[in-house]
Structure formats: structure tokens, C-alpha cells
């Protein structure tokens, strides 16, 4: 074990998969000699060369479309969209094409494609370098949506995503690229897609989170523990397909649920968790299901106090935990 | 849950190195080849016509026609190493998929939405072809989406050091899509083994070409991407074949992508749900009908001494019999069980 940052976990996964499988290649903007704007691909161009690490034209739809075609011709492309905010021109290729290809071709062609994409706010990125897009894409059948919250998972989940025979949208919490550190095992390992993880056992309330919000929830849970509130924390890790069993199991234990996400609250992922709990565990409910989420304004503002107003943080999570525990 | 026939998908989209079909295309079509091209055109035409009737009789839900496009499609298809080279087609490519070996029964199963439709198992609308045994990729309805994918097929082929050429087809309307621009940009930058065939029938449903683009020829658009642009009479099999053969040979030799415009005639409305009388005058429709490439090619082959009246009659008889057989087969086939709607959604 050694301590790594989240972005180092990403880079190690890419490096190891490039070394393991000659069909893996990376494309996207600035991922070559520049090493990516967040340095996720740093050093890979020097190691694997321009045939495996291909700087793309600045054209998101075709970054994905070319990836789909290459995937259908036996490759395992890892396509980087530089910011989640820039993924929208590729929506048609992701949703209408990649996600539907296996179904629409009656199983003749699958699309083993990974779309890596930094997401999330709190970095001074304003409207177009801060967005969270998971609810938009988790809605789409045929597309897996994965969000790691720590370096170990980042590496293990990304390796699984690359080996998966389906399109996977791999959303990386950019604020956590260097802020989130953790132990990463030496040697080969993977983490399974579609499996949530109880990252802290507790009895009073269940908190569901992923990505950067999970990182904050760990700190918030520490704080309220000193007040005698026992939090069970579930890191969803994969939003689609959702690990319903783990979600339900924890709720049946505590009867109280808080879902924390920085995406806009309205029709966000929290609504799906809340609906699942209502439909399948209603008799276990001891309190109204709570959501703590980004407000329903078009995007994260740039100016510091405005950004702070938008972003859920440890203090707000602590307050929500207290409120739910006290119900 | 039904067992999918995922023999292709299971081995990670691998493609057989050898195909039992035609190994190489001839530099000029041989007499036998020309007669075969003619027969494909007749087979496609008779099936196409029957589909219009089936739709008007309420027996199938939809049809989208390739009538008037057959000469270009047959010319392109026969210039390919059929079954070996990739085709990422669009919905008007009936003659092309027949030329590449897609069985008529399979096509009509799709029209009826019946079990065993190889394109999608009845999930997609008719004429959204997908047939892996002939290296045919899945047609989408939003136009132009296949272009970056075709660039990706070609890029992968180049990265792997393979020798397949990717051929993809669109109408001239789709050249206005952003995906057209992005795909051709990749094609130029990476000198991809790709041929982009634009079947220009001068209408995108009802929108005429002069409202679609300000250039004289679709092929003019190629200059923006540093690729070849070629425009030919797509009503002529010989011209279509020769241009496609050259483009495919250049692509295979590493000389990059050609934007190949084949100028064709859309003799029918856009689809079974369109009424082209709302935007084409009777005079114009008569003019377009007079451009029919099938009698033209027949006349050429008769004059070359390759077709006799007896051969023409025999080819007609075989085509009608094949359509009749496929129709009986597809209409009598069962519908897919409803479980087929449920998935699988994800590949193993």
C-alpha cells in the first residue's frame, strides 16, 4: 500500500491497461504531450507514443463517435471529454448511438468504450467548468455511469470500466483529483462496476453519496459522531446500474435516508434513491427522506461567495445529518 | 430472458480475417460481374416495389426506398471487397446491402418486425440494416451519426494494421450535420482508409439542395478537409463503379479518404409516410422518373451483347420468385416474444 491522489489512481489505471491490452488507446483534447489539463495522462504519450495516445481535434461529438467506431472494430478506446460541461455536443453519440448500439443491433455489436470526464464545482470554474451531469446520463439505459470517490476505487473501477463490453461514462470529481488522497494497493486489482460500498457502518441514519460529496460526508460523519450520531455511509460508486440491494439494506437498518449530491436538486439522482426507498422499503421509513443538493439555478457561478452559496459543503452536510437524526 | 445471438459481440467485435465471398474486386467489372450487378439492381427494385405495395395494403408499417439509387449503390458495393470491407450504410441502401449478401428474407423480416430479423430483431424500424456476416453496421435514424463512427472503424483498422476499407453512405442533407464536418476532419488529419459516399438525390425529405448548401457540388466540401472530392453520375453503374474502385484502392493503399458524390434520382417520396406532391410538381416528378438507372443499365448491357431478352426474362422471374418466397417466409414468421423488448440492455 502507498498513499496516492485520486488523479494518480486514474493515471495508474490507464498506464496498466495500456500495458496489458494493445487494443486500449486514449483520445481526447490535450491528452498527448500536454498530459491532459489535469495531468491525468501525464507521461503516457512519452511511454506509448502517438498511435496509442491520440490528441483529437477539438470536436466532442466525434471524440465519442470515433470511439464508438473503433470499439466496434475491436478496440477499447478511452475517450476523454475535458470537462463535463463540454460533453453536451456529444450527447447524441453517447445516448442515441453508444448506449443503444447493443440493443438496436440485436446484440451483433457492442461498444466497449470508456468516456472519462472531470465533473463538479467548487474550483472557481464558473458556469462551464463546474457542471455535474450524472442525472442526465444515469437516465439512459445501456450506458453505465461510474463515479469514484477515492484513489483506490478510481483505479480499480477505471480498470473494470476499460474491460467492460459496454459504454461507461466515468465521471471524475475534479476538485478531488489532488485533494483526495488514500491508500492504493500494490499490484493488480479491480473494483466491480454496479456495486455500492458501505464505507462507514452506523445505526442512526444512512447517507448516500458519491464522488466529492462522499469525501465531504466522511468528514461530516466524523463530526456528528462526536455528538453521538451514528452515520452509515453508502458510496454509490456506480449510478447505473444501481446496486439496489446495498441501498435498500442500509435503509432497512436505519430507516432514515439523506442523499447528498452537488448536481441540481430537481430530478437529480437523489430523487431516484428516494423513489426506490419509498417503493421497496416504505415500511422501514422512520423519517422523511432528505436531499441535500445543488440549487436549481442554471449552473455554478464563478464569484467566490456565489460559488460557496451553490456548493454543498461539510458544514451543510453536518446540519442535514443532525436534522435527520433528530427527526 | 431470451438468449441473444451474440456470437459477434461476445468476441469483442472481432472480425474474421477472411470472408468466403469475393476476395478482390476487379479493376473493371467482368461481363459476368456486370450481369450480376444488373441482377442485384433488379432484385432490389422488385423488393422495393413490393414493399411499397405491402405498405399501402397495411401489411408493413413503414418503407424507405432506394429506387433511383441502385446504380450508384451497386457500383460502390461491387468495388468493395464484399464482406471483408466495412459498410456503415444509411436507410436508403437496399441495393447495397443486397449486393453485400444480406438475404431478402432477412430484410423482409425487418419490414414486418418479425422474430429473427437480423438487423435488430424487430426493435428498429424497417430498412435500418445491420448484418454482421456481411460486415454491415447498424443504421441509425438521426442522419450523419454513422460518419464519426465510420472514421473510428477506419482509425482502428489503421491502428491495427488491417487492410479493410470502410465505406459509409449518407444523403446530401446529412452533409450539413456537424458530424459530417467532424468526421471528415478526422479523416483528413489521419488519412483514414475511408470512403464517404454521398448519394445526392437533391432532396432532404422536402428541402431542396439549394437550401442545403451554397456549393455547386457536395464534393466541393472535401477541400475543407484536405481529402479527395469526386462527383460522378450515380445513375450510371460504370461511372459509379470506376469512381468507387479508385477511391477504395487509394484508401487501401494508404492514400486516405475520398468524399464520393454520386448524383442519383429519388424517384419515390422520401418514405412511405411522405407526400412529395406537396413540394415536387408533376413535371418534375416525370423528369426524375425518366432518369431511372435500371432501364439505362439494361440497355447498356444489351448493346454490349451481355444481356439477351431470355436472360432479362429469367432474371425477372428469379427476382419475383425470390421476393415471393421472402414475403411468404416473413409474413408467416412469428412476432418476437415480448421478452425481446426487455433486453438484454447490456452486453456480458
XYZ file of C-alpha atoms in Angstrom, chain B residues 12-321:
310
model
C -15.283 -8.248 -28.534
C -16.295 -7.163 -32.001
C -13.618 -9.217 -33.697
C -13.972 -9.542 -37.428
C -12.992 -12.645 -39.312
C -9.807 -12.173 -41.277
C -11.082 -13.987 -44.332
C -14.505 -13.878 -45.861
C -15.763 -16.685 -48.071
C -17.149 -14.195 -50.561
C -15.412 -12.319 -53.269
C -11.775 -11.850 -52.344
C -10.878 -8.952 -54.580
C -12.777 -6.521 -56.719
C -11.910 -6.409 -60.404
C -10.352 -3.254 -61.751
C -13.078 -3.173 -64.381
C -16.202 -5.289 -63.994
C -16.045 -8.512 -65.964
C -19.024 -9.453 -68.159
C -20.228 -11.921 -65.513
C -19.855 -9.253 -62.896
C -21.878 -6.770 -64.936
C -24.720 -9.241 -65.307
C -24.597 -9.922 -61.571
C -24.749 -6.177 -60.905
C -27.780 -5.952 -63.138
C -29.432 -8.818 -61.318
C -28.817 -7.175 -57.927
C -30.431 -3.999 -59.253
C -33.472 -5.934 -60.457
C -33.750 -7.860 -57.180
C -33.523 -4.661 -55.166
C -36.061 -2.880 -57.373
C -38.622 -5.670 -57.204
C -38.306 -5.958 -53.450
C -38.517 -2.197 -53.071
C -41.653 -2.007 -55.216
C -43.227 -4.869 -53.289
C -42.555 -3.063 -50.007
C -44.447 -0.005 -51.237
C -47.392 -2.267 -52.078
C -47.183 -4.037 -48.734
C -47.244 -0.689 -47.001
C -50.248 0.559 -48.990
C -52.004 -2.719 -48.177
C -51.353 -2.128 -44.480
C -49.213 -5.224 -44.148
C -45.982 -3.456 -43.143
C -45.682 -0.289 -41.097
C -43.075 1.663 -42.995
C -40.825 1.663 -46.005
C -37.993 3.855 -47.135
C -36.947 3.407 -50.678
C -33.772 3.205 -52.712
C -35.461 3.401 -56.111
C -33.268 5.531 -58.359
C -30.184 4.954 -56.195
C -29.459 1.404 -57.288
C -26.860 2.044 -59.975
C -24.673 4.016 -57.602
C -25.126 1.542 -54.771
C -24.336 -1.466 -56.921
C -21.360 0.322 -58.415
C -19.952 1.082 -54.970
C -20.743 -2.326 -53.492
C -19.042 -4.235 -56.302
C -15.947 -2.082 -55.937
C -15.654 -3.243 -52.330
C -14.140 -6.484 -51.157
C -17.615 -7.587 -50.303
C -17.957 -8.970 -46.795
C -14.384 -8.000 -45.957
C -14.626 -4.230 -46.246
C -16.919 -2.477 -43.790
C -20.177 -0.799 -44.751
C -21.796 1.703 -42.389
C -24.863 2.413 -44.506
C -27.933 4.601 -44.298
C -31.562 3.715 -44.677
C -31.742 4.088 -48.464
C -29.073 1.424 -49.146
C -31.298 -1.513 -50.067
C -29.427 -2.435 -53.252
C -26.116 -2.033 -51.441
C -26.968 -4.454 -48.625
C -28.387 -6.949 -51.131
C -25.168 -6.678 -53.118
C -23.159 -7.382 -49.972
C -25.179 -10.520 -49.340
C -27.978 -9.606 -46.979
C -30.760 -12.113 -47.710
C -34.148 -10.854 -48.842
C -35.848 -12.928 -46.187
C -33.796 -11.101 -43.566
C -34.748 -7.725 -44.989
C -38.462 -8.511 -45.035
C -38.381 -9.926 -41.525
C -37.300 -6.423 -40.581
C -40.128 -4.823 -42.569
C -42.652 -6.962 -40.753
C -40.946 -6.605 -37.358
C -40.780 -10.363 -37.060
C -38.680 -12.674 -34.956
C -35.335 -13.450 -36.493
C -34.915 -10.062 -38.165
C -31.123 -9.995 -38.056
C -30.856 -6.214 -38.129
C -32.394 -5.679 -34.732
C -34.896 -8.428 -34.001
C -37.797 -6.115 -34.735
C -36.621 -3.342 -32.467
C -35.737 -0.855 -35.183
C -37.951 0.483 -37.948
C -37.685 -1.202 -41.355
C -34.641 -0.529 -43.544
C -32.371 0.106 -40.565
C -29.989 -2.571 -41.723
C -27.380 -4.311 -39.607
C -25.847 -7.584 -40.726
C -22.563 -8.607 -39.231
C -21.996 -11.631 -41.529
C -21.578 -9.108 -44.371
C -19.696 -6.553 -42.216
C -22.676 -4.192 -42.288
C -23.006 -1.859 -39.291
C -26.219 -0.663 -37.696
C -28.218 2.137 -39.341
C -29.481 4.921 -37.090
C -32.350 7.302 -37.811
C -30.690 10.596 -36.856
C -28.710 11.287 -40.016
C -24.942 11.505 -40.171
C -24.220 9.804 -36.843
C -22.515 6.950 -38.692
C -19.850 9.279 -40.081
C -17.619 9.680 -36.996
C -18.234 6.010 -36.265
C -17.047 5.110 -39.754
C -13.978 7.270 -39.128
C -13.475 5.277 -35.933
C -13.793 1.954 -37.772
C -11.169 3.201 -40.209
C -8.917 4.602 -37.484
C -8.964 1.281 -35.646
C -8.169 -0.538 -38.871
C -5.204 1.735 -39.397
C -4.009 1.326 -35.807
C -4.260 -2.458 -36.115
C -2.502 -2.514 -39.456
C -5.503 -4.176 -41.122
C -6.441 -3.770 -44.766
C -10.180 -3.247 -44.584
C -11.603 -0.131 -46.151
C -14.638 1.435 -44.515
C -17.395 2.673 -46.797
C -20.141 4.807 -45.325
C -23.149 6.337 -47.055
C -25.315 9.375 -46.419
C -27.651 11.617 -48.334
C -26.676 15.141 -49.277
C -28.810 16.534 -46.447
C -26.582 14.901 -43.853
C -23.578 16.796 -45.193
C -24.947 19.794 -43.289
C -24.663 17.958 -39.979
C -21.833 18.739 -37.588
C -20.886 15.071 -37.516
C -20.080 15.282 -41.239
C -17.616 18.082 -40.595
C -16.059 16.423 -37.570
C -15.714 13.027 -39.241
C -14.119 14.393 -42.391
C -11.759 16.415 -40.237
C -10.537 13.219 -38.561
C -10.393 11.532 -41.945
C -8.137 14.231 -43.329
C -5.885 14.540 -40.293
C -5.297 10.779 -40.054
C -5.532 9.905 -43.764
C -8.081 7.275 -42.913
C -8.904 4.280 -45.147
C -12.420 5.581 -45.609
C -14.779 6.345 -48.468
C -17.700 8.635 -47.673
C -20.364 8.133 -50.309
C -22.928 10.902 -50.599
C -25.994 9.744 -52.510
C -27.125 13.131 -53.701
C -30.751 12.980 -54.809
C -31.186 16.739 -54.352
C -33.793 16.421 -51.616
C -33.604 16.006 -47.860
C -37.201 14.879 -47.467
C -38.610 18.111 -48.958
C -35.722 20.542 -48.601
C -34.023 21.114 -51.959
C -30.294 21.215 -52.378
C -30.052 24.993 -52.847
C -31.388 25.458 -49.316
C -28.980 22.818 -48.020
C -25.658 24.193 -49.225
C -24.222 27.056 -51.231
C -21.673 24.956 -53.115
C -22.278 23.564 -56.597
C -21.267 20.041 -55.756
C -21.201 18.133 -52.476
C -17.720 17.018 -53.495
C -16.591 20.648 -53.209
C -16.888 20.297 -49.469
C -13.885 17.933 -49.479
C -11.423 20.786 -49.990
C -12.040 21.961 -46.431
C -10.643 18.708 -45.053
C -7.673 18.028 -47.257
C -9.285 14.946 -48.775
C -10.251 13.981 -52.324
C -13.638 15.067 -53.541
C -15.131 13.330 -56.570
C -18.541 13.808 -58.132
C -19.939 11.311 -60.633
C -23.160 10.413 -62.389
C -24.650 7.971 -59.917
C -27.288 6.924 -62.406
C -24.516 5.214 -64.339
C -23.190 1.919 -62.992
C -19.893 2.190 -64.858
C -19.093 5.685 -63.609
C -20.083 4.796 -60.053
C -18.041 1.621 -60.071
C -14.958 3.268 -61.527
C -15.007 6.153 -59.065
C -15.653 3.894 -56.101
C -12.953 1.446 -57.195
C -10.395 4.195 -57.416
C -11.419 5.641 -54.044
C -11.323 2.247 -52.355
C -7.988 1.323 -53.930
C -6.477 4.621 -52.785
C -7.866 4.151 -49.291
C -6.445 0.640 -49.100
C -3.090 1.867 -50.348
C -2.835 4.412 -47.537
C -3.679 7.448 -49.646
C -6.551 8.495 -47.413
C -10.200 9.353 -47.684
C -12.382 10.231 -50.660
C -15.637 12.120 -50.451
C -17.501 10.478 -53.311
C -20.636 12.205 -54.503
C -22.884 10.025 -56.619
C -25.629 12.086 -58.223
C -28.787 9.985 -58.163
C -32.537 10.370 -58.552
C -35.060 9.942 -55.785
C -37.883 8.539 -57.868
C -40.155 7.914 -54.878
C -41.241 10.133 -51.986
C -38.800 10.225 -49.063
C -40.623 7.408 -47.313
C -43.972 5.661 -47.205
C -45.182 8.465 -44.928
C -44.161 11.308 -47.233
C -46.213 13.001 -49.930
C -43.814 14.537 -52.402
C -46.639 16.166 -54.352
C -46.507 18.876 -51.681
C -43.086 20.016 -52.905
C -42.456 18.490 -56.370
C -44.501 19.318 -59.436
C -45.860 16.547 -61.661
C -43.488 17.739 -64.387
C -40.510 17.471 -62.087
C -41.547 14.025 -60.911
C -41.879 12.892 -64.506
C -38.424 14.253 -65.241
C -36.935 12.374 -62.284
C -38.718 9.159 -63.239
C -37.234 9.413 -66.715
C -33.770 9.234 -65.169
C -34.403 5.676 -63.928
C -30.999 3.939 -63.878
C -32.371 0.425 -64.303
C -33.565 0.589 -67.946
C -30.448 2.595 -68.731
C -28.134 -0.113 -67.442
C -30.213 -2.807 -69.099
C -29.900 -1.009 -72.405
C -26.143 -0.652 -71.971
C -25.723 -4.361 -71.286
C -27.974 -5.328 -74.213
C -25.922 -3.124 -76.509
C -22.737 -4.709 -75.186
C -24.231 -8.087 -76.036
C -24.180 -9.207 -72.411
C -27.922 -9.427 -71.877
C -30.448 -11.178 -74.102
C -34.229 -10.976 -73.830
C -34.212 -14.504 -72.483
C -31.712 -13.573 -69.783
C -33.728 -10.499 -68.851
C -36.844 -12.588 -68.505
C -35.048 -15.203 -66.447
C -33.575 -12.596 -64.111
C -37.039 -11.071 -63.679
C -38.521 -14.473 -62.944
C -35.857 -15.252 -60.342
C -36.240 -11.856 -58.683
C -40.010 -12.174 -58.450
C -39.699 -15.701 -57.102
